Coordinates of C-alpha atoms in Angstrom, one line a residue:
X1 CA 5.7 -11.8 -15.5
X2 CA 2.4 -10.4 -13.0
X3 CA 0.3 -8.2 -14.3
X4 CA -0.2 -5.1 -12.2
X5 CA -3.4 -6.2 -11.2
X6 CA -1.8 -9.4 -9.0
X7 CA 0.9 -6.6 -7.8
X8 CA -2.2 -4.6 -6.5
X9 CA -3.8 -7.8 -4.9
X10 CA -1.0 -8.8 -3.6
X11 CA 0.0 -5.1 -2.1
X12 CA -3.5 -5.0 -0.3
X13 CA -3.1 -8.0 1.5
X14 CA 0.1 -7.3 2.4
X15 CA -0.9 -4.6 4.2
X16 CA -4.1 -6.4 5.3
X17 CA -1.6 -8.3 7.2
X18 CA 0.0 -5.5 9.4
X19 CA -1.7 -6.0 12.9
X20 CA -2.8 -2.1 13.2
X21 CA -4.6 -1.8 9.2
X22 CA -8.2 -1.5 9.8
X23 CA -9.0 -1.5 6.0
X24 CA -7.6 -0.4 2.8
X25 CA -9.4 1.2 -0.2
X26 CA -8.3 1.6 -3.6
X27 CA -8.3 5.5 -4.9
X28 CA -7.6 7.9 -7.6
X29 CA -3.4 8.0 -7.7
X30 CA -1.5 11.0 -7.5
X31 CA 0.2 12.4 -10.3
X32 CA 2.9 9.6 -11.2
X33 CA 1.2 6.9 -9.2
X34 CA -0.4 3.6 -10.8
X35 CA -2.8 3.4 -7.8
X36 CA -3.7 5.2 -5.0
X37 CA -4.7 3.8 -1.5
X38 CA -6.3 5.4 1.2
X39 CA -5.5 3.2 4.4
X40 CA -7.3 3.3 8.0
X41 CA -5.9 1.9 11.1
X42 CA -4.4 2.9 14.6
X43 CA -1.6 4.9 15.5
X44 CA -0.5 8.3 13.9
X45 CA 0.9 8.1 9.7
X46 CA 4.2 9.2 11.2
X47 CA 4.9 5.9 13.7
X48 CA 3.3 3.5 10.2
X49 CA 5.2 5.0 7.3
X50 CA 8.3 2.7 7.7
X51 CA 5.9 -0.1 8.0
X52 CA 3.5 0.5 5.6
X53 CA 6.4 1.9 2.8
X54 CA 8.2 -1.7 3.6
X55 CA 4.9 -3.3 3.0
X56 CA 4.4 -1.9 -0.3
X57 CA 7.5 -1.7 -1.7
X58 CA 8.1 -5.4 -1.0
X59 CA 5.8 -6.2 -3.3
X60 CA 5.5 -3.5 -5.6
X61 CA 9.1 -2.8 -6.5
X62 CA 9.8 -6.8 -6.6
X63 CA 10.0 -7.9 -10.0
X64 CA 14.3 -7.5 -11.3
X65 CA 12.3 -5.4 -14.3
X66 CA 11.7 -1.7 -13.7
X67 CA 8.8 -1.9 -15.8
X68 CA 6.3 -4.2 -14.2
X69 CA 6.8 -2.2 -10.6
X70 CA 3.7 -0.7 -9.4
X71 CA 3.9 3.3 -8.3
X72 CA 1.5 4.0 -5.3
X73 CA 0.2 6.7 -3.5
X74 CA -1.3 6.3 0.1
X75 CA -2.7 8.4 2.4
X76 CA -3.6 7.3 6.1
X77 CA -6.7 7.9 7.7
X78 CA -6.3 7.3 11.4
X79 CA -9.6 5.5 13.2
X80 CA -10.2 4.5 16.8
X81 CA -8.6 1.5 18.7
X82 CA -11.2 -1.8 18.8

């Protein structure tokens, strides 16, 4: 059994590891969430959220128990190509 704190670790380098994630920041969560994200990379939220929701959910929603998934909330925060 992981705590949530490993599902969280393991959900920020997940994403860590999509080639256009600049950084990722933990936040307040939205109502209903266990942990909010704000993440910052290239490209528009609406050619990433496939991506990013498969990243996440892989990880959060992994464990065959419904009670040791992790909710998250994300927002996107576009930044310029480097």
């Amino acid at each position: 059994m992981k705590v949530k704190g490993d599902v969280v670790k393991e959900i920020l380098e997940e994403l860590k590891s999509l080639p256009f994630v600049e950084e990722v920041y933990i936040t307040s969560p939205r109502e209903g969430a266990d942990v909010g994200l704000l993440i910052k990379g290239r490209g528009k939220a609406s050619e990433r959220i496939h991506d990013i929701n498969t990243a996440v959910n892989s990880v959060a929603t992994s464990s065959d128990n419904p009670e040791e998934w992790v909710f998250v909330s994300w927002e996107w925060e576009e930044v310029e190509g480097r």
